[in-house]
PDB file of C-alpha atoms in Angstrom:
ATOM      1  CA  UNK A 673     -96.389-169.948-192.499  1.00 44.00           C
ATOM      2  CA  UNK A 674     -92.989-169.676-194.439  1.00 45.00           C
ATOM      3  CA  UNK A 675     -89.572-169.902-192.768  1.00 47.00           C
ATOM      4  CA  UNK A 676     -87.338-168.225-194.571  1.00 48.00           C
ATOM      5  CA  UNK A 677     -83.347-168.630-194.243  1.00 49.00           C
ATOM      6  CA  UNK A 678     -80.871-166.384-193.885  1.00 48.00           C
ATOM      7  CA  UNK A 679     -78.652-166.810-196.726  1.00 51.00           C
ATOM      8  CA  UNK A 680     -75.268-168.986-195.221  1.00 52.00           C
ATOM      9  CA  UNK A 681     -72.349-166.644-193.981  1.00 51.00           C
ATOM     10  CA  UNK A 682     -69.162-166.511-195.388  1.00 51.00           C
ATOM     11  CA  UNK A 683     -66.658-168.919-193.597  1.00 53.00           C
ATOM     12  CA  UNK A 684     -64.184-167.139-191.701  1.00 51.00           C
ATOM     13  CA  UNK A 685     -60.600-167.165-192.945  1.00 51.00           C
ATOM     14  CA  UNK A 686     -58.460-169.358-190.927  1.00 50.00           C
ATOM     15  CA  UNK A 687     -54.997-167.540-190.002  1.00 46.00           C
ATOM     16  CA  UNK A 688     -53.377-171.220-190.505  1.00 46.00           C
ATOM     17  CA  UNK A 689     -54.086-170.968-194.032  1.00 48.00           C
ATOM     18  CA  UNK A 690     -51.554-168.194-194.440  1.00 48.00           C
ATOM     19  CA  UNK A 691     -48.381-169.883-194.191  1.00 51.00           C
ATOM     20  CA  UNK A 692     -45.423-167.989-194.228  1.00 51.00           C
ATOM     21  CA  UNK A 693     -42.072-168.040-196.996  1.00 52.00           C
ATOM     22  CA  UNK A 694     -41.062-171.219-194.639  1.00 53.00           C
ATOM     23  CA  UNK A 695     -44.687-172.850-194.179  1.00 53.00           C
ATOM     24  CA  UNK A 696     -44.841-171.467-190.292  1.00 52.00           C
ATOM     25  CA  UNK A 697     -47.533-168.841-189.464  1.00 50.00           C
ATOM     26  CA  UNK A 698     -47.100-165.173-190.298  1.00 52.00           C
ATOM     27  CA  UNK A 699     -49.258-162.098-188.880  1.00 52.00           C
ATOM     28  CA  UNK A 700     -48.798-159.192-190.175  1.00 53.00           C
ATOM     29  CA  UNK A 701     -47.841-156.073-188.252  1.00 54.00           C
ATOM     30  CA  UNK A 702     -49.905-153.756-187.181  1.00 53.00           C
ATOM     31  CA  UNK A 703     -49.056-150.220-188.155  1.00 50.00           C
ATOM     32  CA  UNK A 704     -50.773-147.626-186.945  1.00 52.00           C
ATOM     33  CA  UNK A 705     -52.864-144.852-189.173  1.00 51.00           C
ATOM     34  CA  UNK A 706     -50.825-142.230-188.053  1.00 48.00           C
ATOM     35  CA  UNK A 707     -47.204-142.954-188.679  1.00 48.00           C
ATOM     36  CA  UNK A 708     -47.911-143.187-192.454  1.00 50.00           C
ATOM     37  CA  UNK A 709     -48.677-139.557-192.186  1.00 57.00           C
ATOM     38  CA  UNK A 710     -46.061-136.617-193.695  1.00 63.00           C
ATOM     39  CA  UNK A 711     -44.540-135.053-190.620  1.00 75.00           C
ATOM     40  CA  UNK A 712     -44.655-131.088-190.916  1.00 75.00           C
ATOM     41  CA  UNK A 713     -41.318-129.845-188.950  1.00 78.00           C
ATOM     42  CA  UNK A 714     -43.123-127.503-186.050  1.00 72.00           C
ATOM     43  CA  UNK A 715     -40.526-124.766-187.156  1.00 69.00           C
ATOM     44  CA  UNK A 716     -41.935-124.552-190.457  1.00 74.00           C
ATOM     45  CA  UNK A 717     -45.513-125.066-189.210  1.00 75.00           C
ATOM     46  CA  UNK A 718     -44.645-121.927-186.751  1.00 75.00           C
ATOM     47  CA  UNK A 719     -43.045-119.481-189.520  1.00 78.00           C
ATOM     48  CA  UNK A 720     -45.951-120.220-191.997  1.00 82.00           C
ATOM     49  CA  UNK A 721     -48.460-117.690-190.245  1.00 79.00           C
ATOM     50  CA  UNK A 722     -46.077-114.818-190.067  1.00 79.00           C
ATOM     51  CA  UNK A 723     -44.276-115.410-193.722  1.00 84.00           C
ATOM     52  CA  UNK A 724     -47.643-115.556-195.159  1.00 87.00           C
ATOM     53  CA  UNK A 725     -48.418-112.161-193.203  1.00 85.00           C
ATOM     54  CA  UNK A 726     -45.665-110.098-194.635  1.00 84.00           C
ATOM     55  CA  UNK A 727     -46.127-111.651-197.764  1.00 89.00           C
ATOM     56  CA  UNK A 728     -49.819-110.445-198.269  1.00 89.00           C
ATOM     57  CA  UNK A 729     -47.973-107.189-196.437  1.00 83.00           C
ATOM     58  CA  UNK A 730     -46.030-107.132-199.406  1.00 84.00           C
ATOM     59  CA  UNK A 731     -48.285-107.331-201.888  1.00 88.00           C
ATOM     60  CA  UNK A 732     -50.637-104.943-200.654  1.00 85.00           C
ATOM     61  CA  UNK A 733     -47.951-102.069-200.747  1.00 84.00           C
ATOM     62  CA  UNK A 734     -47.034-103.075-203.706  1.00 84.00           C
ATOM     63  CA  UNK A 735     -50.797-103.059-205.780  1.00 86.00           C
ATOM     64  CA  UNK A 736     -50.869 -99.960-204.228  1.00 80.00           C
ATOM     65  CA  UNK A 737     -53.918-100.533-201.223  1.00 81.00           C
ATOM     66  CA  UNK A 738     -51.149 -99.413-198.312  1.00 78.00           C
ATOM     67  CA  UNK A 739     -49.277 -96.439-199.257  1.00 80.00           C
ATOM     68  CA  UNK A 740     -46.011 -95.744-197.694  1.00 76.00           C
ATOM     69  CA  UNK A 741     -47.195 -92.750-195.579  1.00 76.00           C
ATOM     70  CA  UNK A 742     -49.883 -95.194-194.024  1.00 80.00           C
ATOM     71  CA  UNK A 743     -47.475 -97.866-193.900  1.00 82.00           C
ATOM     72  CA  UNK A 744     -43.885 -98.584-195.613  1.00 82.00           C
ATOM     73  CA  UNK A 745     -43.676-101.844-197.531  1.00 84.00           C
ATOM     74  CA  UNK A 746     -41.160-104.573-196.062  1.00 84.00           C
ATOM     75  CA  UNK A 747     -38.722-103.875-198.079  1.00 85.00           C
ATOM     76  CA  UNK A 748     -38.398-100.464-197.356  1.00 86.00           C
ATOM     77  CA  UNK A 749     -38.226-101.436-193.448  1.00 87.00           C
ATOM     78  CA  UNK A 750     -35.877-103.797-194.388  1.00 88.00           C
ATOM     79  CA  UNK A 751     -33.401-101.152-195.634  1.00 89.00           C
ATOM     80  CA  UNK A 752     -34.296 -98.650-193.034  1.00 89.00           C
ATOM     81  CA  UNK A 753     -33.569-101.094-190.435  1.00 89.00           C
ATOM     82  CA  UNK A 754     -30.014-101.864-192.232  1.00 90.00           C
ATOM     83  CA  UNK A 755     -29.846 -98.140-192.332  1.00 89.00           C
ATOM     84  CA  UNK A 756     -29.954 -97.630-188.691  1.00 89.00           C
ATOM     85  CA  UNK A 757     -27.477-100.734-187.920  1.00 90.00           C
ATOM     86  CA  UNK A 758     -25.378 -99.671-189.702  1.00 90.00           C
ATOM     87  CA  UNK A 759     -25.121 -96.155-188.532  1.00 87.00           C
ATOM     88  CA  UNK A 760     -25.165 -97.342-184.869  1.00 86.00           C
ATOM     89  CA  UNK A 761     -28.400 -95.756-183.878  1.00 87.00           C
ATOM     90  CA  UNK A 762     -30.327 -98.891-183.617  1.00 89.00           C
ATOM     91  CA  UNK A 763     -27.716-100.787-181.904  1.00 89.00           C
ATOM     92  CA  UNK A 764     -26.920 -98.035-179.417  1.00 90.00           C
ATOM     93  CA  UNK A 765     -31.080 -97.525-178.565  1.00 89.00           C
ATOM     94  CA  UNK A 766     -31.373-101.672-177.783  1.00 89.00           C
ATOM     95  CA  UNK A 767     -28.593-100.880-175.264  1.00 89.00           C
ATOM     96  CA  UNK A 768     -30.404 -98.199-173.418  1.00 89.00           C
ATOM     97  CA  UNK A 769     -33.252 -99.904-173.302  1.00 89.00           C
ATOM     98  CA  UNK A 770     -32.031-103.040-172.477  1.00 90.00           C
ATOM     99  CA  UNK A 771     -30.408-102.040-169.363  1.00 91.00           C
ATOM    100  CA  UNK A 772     -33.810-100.400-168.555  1.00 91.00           C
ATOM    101  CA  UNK A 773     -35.939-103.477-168.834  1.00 91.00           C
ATOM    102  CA  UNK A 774     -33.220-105.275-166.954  1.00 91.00           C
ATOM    103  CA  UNK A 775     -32.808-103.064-164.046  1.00 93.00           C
ATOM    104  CA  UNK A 776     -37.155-102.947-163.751  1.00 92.00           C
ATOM    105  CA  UNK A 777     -37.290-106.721-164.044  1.00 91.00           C
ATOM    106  CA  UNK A 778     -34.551-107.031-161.341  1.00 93.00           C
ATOM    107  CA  UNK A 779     -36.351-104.743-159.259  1.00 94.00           C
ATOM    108  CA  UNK A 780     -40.002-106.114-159.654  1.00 92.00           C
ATOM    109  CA  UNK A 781     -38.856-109.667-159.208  1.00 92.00           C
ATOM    110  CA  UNK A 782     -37.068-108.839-155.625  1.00 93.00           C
ATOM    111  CA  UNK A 783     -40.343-106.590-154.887  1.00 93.00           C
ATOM    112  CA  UNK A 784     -42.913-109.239-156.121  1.00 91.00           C
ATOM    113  CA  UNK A 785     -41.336-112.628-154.805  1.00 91.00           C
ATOM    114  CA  UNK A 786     -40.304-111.280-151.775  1.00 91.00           C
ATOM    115  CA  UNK A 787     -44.243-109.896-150.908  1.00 92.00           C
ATOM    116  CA  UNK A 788     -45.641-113.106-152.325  1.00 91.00           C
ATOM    117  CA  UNK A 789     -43.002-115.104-149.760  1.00 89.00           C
ATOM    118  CA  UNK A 790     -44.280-113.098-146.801  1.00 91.00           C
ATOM    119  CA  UNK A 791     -47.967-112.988-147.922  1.00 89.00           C
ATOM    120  CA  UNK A 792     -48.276-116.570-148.896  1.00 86.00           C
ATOM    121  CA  UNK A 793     -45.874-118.215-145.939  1.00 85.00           C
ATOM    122  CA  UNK A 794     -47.365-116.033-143.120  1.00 87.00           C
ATOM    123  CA  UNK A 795     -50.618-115.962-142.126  1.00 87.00           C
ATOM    124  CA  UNK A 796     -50.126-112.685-140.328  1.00 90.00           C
ATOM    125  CA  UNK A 797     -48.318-111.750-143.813  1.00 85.00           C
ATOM    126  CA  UNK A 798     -51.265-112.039-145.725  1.00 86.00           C
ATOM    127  CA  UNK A 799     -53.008-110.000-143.739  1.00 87.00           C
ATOM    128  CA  UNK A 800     -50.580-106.735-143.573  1.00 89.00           C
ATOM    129  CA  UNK A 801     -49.459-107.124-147.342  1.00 89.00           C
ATOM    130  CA  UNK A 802     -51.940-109.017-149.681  1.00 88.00           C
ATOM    131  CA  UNK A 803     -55.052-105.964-149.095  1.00 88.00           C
ATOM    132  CA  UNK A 804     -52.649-103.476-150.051  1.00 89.00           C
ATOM    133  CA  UNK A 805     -51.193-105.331-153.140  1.00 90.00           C
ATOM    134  CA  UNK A 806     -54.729-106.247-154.335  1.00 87.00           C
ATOM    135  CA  UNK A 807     -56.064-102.019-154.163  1.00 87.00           C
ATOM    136  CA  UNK A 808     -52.354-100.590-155.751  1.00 86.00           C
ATOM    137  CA  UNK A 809     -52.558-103.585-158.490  1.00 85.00           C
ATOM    138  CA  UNK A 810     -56.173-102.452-159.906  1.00 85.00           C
ATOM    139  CA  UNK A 811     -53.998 -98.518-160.149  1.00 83.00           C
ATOM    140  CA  UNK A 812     -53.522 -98.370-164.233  1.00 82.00           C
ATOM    141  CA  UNK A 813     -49.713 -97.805-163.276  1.00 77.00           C
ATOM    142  CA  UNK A 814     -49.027 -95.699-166.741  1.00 78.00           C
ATOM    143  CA  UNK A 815     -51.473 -92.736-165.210  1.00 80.00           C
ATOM    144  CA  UNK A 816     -48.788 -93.167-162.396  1.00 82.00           C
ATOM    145  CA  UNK A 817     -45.850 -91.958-165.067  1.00 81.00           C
ATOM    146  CA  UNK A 818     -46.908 -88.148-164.214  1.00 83.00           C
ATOM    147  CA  UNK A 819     -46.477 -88.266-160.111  1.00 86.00           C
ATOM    148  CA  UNK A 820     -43.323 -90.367-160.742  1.00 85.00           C
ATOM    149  CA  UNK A 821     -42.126 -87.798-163.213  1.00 83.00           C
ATOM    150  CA  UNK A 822     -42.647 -85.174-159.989  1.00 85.00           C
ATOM    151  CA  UNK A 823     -41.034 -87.629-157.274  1.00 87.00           C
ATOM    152  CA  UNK A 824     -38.189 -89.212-159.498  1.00 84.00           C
ATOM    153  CA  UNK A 825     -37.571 -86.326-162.242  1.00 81.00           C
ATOM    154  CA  UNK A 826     -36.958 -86.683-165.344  1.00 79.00           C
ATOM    155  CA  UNK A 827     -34.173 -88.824-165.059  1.00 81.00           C
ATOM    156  CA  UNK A 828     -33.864 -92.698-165.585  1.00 84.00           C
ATOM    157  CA  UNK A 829     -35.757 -93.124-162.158  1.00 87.00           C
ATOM    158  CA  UNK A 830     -38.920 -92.799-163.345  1.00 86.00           C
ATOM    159  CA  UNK A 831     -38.519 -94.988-166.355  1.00 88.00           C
ATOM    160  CA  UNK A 832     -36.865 -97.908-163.964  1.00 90.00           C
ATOM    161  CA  UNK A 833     -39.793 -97.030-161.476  1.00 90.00           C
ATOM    162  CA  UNK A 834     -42.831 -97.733-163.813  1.00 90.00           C
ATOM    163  CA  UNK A 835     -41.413-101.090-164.998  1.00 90.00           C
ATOM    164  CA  UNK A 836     -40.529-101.938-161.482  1.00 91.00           C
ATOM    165  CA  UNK A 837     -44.432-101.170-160.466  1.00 89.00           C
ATOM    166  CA  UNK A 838     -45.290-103.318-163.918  1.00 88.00           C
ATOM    167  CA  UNK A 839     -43.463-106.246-163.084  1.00 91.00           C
ATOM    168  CA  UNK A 840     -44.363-106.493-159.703  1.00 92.00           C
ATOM    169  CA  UNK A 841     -47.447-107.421-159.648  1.00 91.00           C
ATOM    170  CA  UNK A 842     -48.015-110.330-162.190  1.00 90.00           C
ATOM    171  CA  UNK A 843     -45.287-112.512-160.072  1.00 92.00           C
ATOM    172  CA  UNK A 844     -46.432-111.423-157.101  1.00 92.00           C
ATOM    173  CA  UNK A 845     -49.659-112.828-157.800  1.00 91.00           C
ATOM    174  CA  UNK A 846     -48.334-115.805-159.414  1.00 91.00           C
ATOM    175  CA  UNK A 847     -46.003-116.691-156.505  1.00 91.00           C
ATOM    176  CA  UNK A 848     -48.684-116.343-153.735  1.00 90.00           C
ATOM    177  CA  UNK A 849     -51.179-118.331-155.667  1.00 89.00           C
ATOM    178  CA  UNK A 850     -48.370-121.087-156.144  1.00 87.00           C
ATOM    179  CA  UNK A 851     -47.702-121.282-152.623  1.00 87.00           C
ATOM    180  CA  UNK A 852     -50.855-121.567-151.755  1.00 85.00           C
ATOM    181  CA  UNK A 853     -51.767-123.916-154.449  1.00 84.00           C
ATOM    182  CA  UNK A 854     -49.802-126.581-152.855  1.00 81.00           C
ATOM    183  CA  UNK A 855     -51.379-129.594-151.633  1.00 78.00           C
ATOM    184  CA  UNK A 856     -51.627-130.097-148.119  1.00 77.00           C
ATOM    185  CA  UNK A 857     -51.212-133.427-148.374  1.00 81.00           C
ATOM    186  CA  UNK A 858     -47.547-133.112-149.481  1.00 78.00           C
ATOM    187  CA  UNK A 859     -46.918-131.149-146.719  1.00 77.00           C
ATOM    188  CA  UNK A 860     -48.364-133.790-144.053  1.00 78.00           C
ATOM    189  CA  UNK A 861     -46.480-136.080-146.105  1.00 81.00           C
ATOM    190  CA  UNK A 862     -43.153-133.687-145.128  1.00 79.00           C
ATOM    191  CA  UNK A 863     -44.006-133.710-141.395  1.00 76.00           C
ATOM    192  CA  UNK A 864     -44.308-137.217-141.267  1.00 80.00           C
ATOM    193  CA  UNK A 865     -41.157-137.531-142.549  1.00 79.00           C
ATOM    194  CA  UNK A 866     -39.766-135.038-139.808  1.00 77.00           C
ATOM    195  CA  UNK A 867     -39.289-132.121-141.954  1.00 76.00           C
ATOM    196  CA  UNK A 868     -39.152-128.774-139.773  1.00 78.00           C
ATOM    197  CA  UNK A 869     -40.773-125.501-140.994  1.00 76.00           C
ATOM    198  CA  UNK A 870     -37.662-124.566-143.185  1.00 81.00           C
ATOM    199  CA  UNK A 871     -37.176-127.782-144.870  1.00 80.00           C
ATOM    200  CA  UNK A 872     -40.911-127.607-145.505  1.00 80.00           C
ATOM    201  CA  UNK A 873     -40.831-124.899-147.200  1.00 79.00           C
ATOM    202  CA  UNK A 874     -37.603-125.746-149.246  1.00 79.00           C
ATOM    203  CA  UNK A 875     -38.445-129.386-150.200  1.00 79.00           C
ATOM    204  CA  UNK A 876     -41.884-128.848-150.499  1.00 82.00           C
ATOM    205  CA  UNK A 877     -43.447-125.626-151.035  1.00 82.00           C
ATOM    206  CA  UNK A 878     -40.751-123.823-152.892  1.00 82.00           C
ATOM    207  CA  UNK A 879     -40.847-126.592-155.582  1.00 82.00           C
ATOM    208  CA  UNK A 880     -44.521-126.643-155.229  1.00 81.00           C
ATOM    209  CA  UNK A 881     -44.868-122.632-156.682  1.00 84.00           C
ATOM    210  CA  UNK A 882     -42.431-123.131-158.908  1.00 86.00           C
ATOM    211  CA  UNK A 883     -43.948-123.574-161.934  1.00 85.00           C
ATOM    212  CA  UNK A 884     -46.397-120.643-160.859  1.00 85.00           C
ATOM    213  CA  UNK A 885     -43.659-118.609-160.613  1.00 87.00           C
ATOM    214  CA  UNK A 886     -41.830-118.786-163.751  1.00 88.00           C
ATOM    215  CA  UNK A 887     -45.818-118.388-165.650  1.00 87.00           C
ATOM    216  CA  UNK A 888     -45.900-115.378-163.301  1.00 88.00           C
ATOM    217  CA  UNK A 889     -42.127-114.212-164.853  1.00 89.00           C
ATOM    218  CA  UNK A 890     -43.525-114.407-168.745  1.00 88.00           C
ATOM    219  CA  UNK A 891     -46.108-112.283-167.663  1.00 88.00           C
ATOM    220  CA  UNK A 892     -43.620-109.512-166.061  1.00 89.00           C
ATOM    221  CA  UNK A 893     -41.672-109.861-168.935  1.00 87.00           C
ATOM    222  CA  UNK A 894     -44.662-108.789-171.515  1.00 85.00           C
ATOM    223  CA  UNK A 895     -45.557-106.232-169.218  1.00 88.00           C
ATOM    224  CA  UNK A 896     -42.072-104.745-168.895  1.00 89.00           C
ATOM    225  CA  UNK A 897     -41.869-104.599-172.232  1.00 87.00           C
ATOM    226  CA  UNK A 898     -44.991-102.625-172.269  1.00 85.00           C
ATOM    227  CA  UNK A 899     -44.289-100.020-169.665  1.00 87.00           C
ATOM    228  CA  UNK A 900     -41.158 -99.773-171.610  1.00 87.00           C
ATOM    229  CA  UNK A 901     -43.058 -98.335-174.527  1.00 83.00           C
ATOM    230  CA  UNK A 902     -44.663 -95.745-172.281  1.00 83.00           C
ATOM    231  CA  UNK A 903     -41.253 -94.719-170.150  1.00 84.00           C
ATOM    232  CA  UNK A 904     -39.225 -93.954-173.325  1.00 83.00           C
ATOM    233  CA  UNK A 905     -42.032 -91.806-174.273  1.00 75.00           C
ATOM    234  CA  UNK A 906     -41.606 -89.174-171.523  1.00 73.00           C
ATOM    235  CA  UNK A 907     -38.891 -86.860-171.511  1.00 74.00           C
ATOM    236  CA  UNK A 908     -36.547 -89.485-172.880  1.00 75.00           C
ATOM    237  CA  UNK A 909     -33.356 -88.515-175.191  1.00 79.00           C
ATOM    238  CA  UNK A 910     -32.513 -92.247-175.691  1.00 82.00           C
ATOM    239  CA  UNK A 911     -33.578 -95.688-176.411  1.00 86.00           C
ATOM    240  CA  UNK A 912     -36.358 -97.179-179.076  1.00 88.00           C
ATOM    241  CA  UNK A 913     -39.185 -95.429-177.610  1.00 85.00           C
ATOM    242  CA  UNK A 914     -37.252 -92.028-177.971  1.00 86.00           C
ATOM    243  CA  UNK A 915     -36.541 -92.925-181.875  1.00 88.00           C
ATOM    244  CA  UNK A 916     -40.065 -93.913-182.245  1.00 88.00           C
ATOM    245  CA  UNK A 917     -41.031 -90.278-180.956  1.00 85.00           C
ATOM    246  CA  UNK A 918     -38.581 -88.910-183.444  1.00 86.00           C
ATOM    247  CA  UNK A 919     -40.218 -91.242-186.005  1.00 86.00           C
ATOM    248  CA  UNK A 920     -43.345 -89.499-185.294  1.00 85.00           C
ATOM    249  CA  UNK A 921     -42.506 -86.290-185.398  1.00 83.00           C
ATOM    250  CA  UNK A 922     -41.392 -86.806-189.270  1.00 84.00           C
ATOM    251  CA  UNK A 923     -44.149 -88.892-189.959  1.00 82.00           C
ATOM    252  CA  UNK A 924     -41.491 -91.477-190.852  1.00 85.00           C
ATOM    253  CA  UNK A 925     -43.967 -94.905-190.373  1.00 85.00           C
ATOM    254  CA  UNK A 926     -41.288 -96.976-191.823  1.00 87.00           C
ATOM    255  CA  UNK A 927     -39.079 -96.212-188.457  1.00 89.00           C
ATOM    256  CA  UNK A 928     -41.739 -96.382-186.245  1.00 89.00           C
ATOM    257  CA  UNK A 929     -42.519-100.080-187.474  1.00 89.00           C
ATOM    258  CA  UNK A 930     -38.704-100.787-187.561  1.00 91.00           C
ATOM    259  CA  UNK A 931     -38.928-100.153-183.495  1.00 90.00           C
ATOM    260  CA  UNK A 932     -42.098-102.173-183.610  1.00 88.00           C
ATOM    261  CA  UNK A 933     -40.745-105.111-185.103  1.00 88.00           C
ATOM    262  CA  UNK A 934     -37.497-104.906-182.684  1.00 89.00           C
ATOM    263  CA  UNK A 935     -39.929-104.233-179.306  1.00 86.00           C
ATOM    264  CA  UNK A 936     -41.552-107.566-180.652  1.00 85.00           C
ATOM    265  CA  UNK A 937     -38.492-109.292-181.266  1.00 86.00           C
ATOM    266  CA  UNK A 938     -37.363-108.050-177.849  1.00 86.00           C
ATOM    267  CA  UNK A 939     -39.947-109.738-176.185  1.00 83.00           C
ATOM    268  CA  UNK A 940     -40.003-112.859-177.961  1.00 85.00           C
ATOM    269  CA  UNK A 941     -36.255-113.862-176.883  1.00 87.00           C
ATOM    270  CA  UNK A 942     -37.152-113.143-173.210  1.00 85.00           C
ATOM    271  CA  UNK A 943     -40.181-115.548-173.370  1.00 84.00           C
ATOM    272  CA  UNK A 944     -38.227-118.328-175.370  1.00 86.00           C
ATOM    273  CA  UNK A 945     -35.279-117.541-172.235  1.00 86.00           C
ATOM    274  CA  UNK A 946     -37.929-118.456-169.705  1.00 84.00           C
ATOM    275  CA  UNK A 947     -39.457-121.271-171.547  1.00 85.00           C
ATOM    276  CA  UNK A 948     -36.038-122.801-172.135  1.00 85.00           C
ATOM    277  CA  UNK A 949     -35.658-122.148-167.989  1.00 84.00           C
ATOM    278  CA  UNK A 950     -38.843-123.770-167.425  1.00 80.00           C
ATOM    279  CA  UNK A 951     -37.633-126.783-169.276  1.00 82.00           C
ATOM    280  CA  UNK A 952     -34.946-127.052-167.447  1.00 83.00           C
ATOM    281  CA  UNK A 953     -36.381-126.497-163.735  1.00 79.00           C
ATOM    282  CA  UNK A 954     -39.581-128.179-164.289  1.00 77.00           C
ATOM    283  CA  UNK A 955     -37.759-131.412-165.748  1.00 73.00           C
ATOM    284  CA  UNK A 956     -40.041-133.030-163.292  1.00 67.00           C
ATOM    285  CA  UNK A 957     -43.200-132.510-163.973  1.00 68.00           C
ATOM    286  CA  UNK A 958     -45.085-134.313-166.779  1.00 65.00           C
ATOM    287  CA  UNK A 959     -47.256-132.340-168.692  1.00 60.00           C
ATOM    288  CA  UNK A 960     -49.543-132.436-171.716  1.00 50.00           C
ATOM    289  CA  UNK A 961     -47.990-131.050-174.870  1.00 52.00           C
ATOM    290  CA  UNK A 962     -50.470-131.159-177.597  1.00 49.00           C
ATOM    291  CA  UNK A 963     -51.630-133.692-180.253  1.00 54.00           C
TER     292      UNK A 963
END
């Protein structure tokens, strides 16, 4: 029977033999992996996707695959949309239906937050307001456009009316499910403390739906923006969706994707608004970003 040896491991460095510049111990420091990656700026990483869109935009209209009376090039939108700057029509249409959106969202958020208060506070609440709520929300409200056309006319009213009934409901359900999201256990931690019924609900559950609240606002807003598209569509002699109709009626796609691009750009300032608010209100609340 043979024994054999395992062949002798190599001796493990000893730290003490790496003297330092002055004969005293050094370690090195430990950097980590990731710091001696390049940092992207997020702004770039965010306008990558949509430059490289319009540039492959760009160079389909130009080879020829989209024709302009499928869809104009970028540069042609570009100069129709300095076009209508300039001449004031643009300008003048972001007015009108800016003070539309506005006067819905205003509407809706009084409407929604003030049901969602009663129906989420108030047991009794719930029960006269939420089973209502739940059978009007599943109502497409743009086949509504047509019986608000016949209560409202052909006015603004019905325009303000079907943003109102879009905005509503998102925060509505957002606010209720905040409220009653909160833990109970804060709230037996506010009795305990002597809190009455109003401070409870100020100190406590108010703060609680908060954050539900403003995710149930950037919902509103999308949607506004969306019944927008519909309202200025009916009987309207003003505002983006009335030039898009005019667009339309020329076949002019270049103009119809100028309103596009400012209904998207529209949009996108309201969300960044509320995100910036959330910031701001929610200051308090740690929460995961991202890696």
């Amino acid at each position: 029977m043979s024994i054999s040896h395992a062949p002798p491991s190599a001796p493990e460095p000893d730290i003490s033999d790496i003297p330092g510049k002055d004969g005293s111990l050094e370690l090195e420091p430990l950097v980590p992996a990731s710091s001696h990656r390049t940092r992207i700026p997020r702004w770039l990483r965010r306008t990558t996707g949509p430059v490289v869109l319009v540039l492959l935009w760009q160079v389909l209209s130009a080879t020829g695959v989209l024709t302009s009376d499928v869809l104009a090039s970028p540069g042609r939108i570009a100069q129709v949309g300095s076009d209508l700057i300039a001449d004031g029509s643009l300008t003048s249409a972001m007015g009108t239906s800016l003070q539309r959106v506005a006067a819905g969202l205003l509407l809706g958020t009084l409407v929604g937050t003030g049901l969602a208060l009663v129906s989420g506070l108030f047991r009794i609440g719930e029960d006269l307001v939420d089973a209502p709520v739940q059978m009007l929300r599943t109502v497409p409200f743009v086949g509504l456009i047509p019986l608000f056309i016949i209560w409202f006319g052909i006015g603004e009213a019905p325009k303000v009316a079907i943003i109102t009934l879009g905005v509503t409901f998102p925060l509505y359900l957002n606010v209720y499910a905040g409220i009653r999201g909160v833990d109970s256990q804060l709230i037996e931690a506010g009795e305990s403390l002597g809190l009455s019924r109003w401070g409870l609900v100020r100190h406590v559950v108010l703060p609680g739906a908060l954050p539900g609240a403003l995710t149930g606002l950037r919902y509103s807003l999308g949607i506004a923006w969306l019944a927008l598209v519909f309202a200025e569509q009916v009987n309207a002699d003003s505002g983006i969706g009335f030039l898009m109709v005019q667009a339309r009626d020329f076949l002019r796609t270049d103009v119809i994707v100028v309103c596009l691009i400012v209904y998207a750009f529209l949009g996108l300032l309201a969300d960044f608004v509320v995100r910036s608010l959330e910031r701001l209100l929610l200051q308090w609340r740690p929460t995961f970003t991202g890696r």
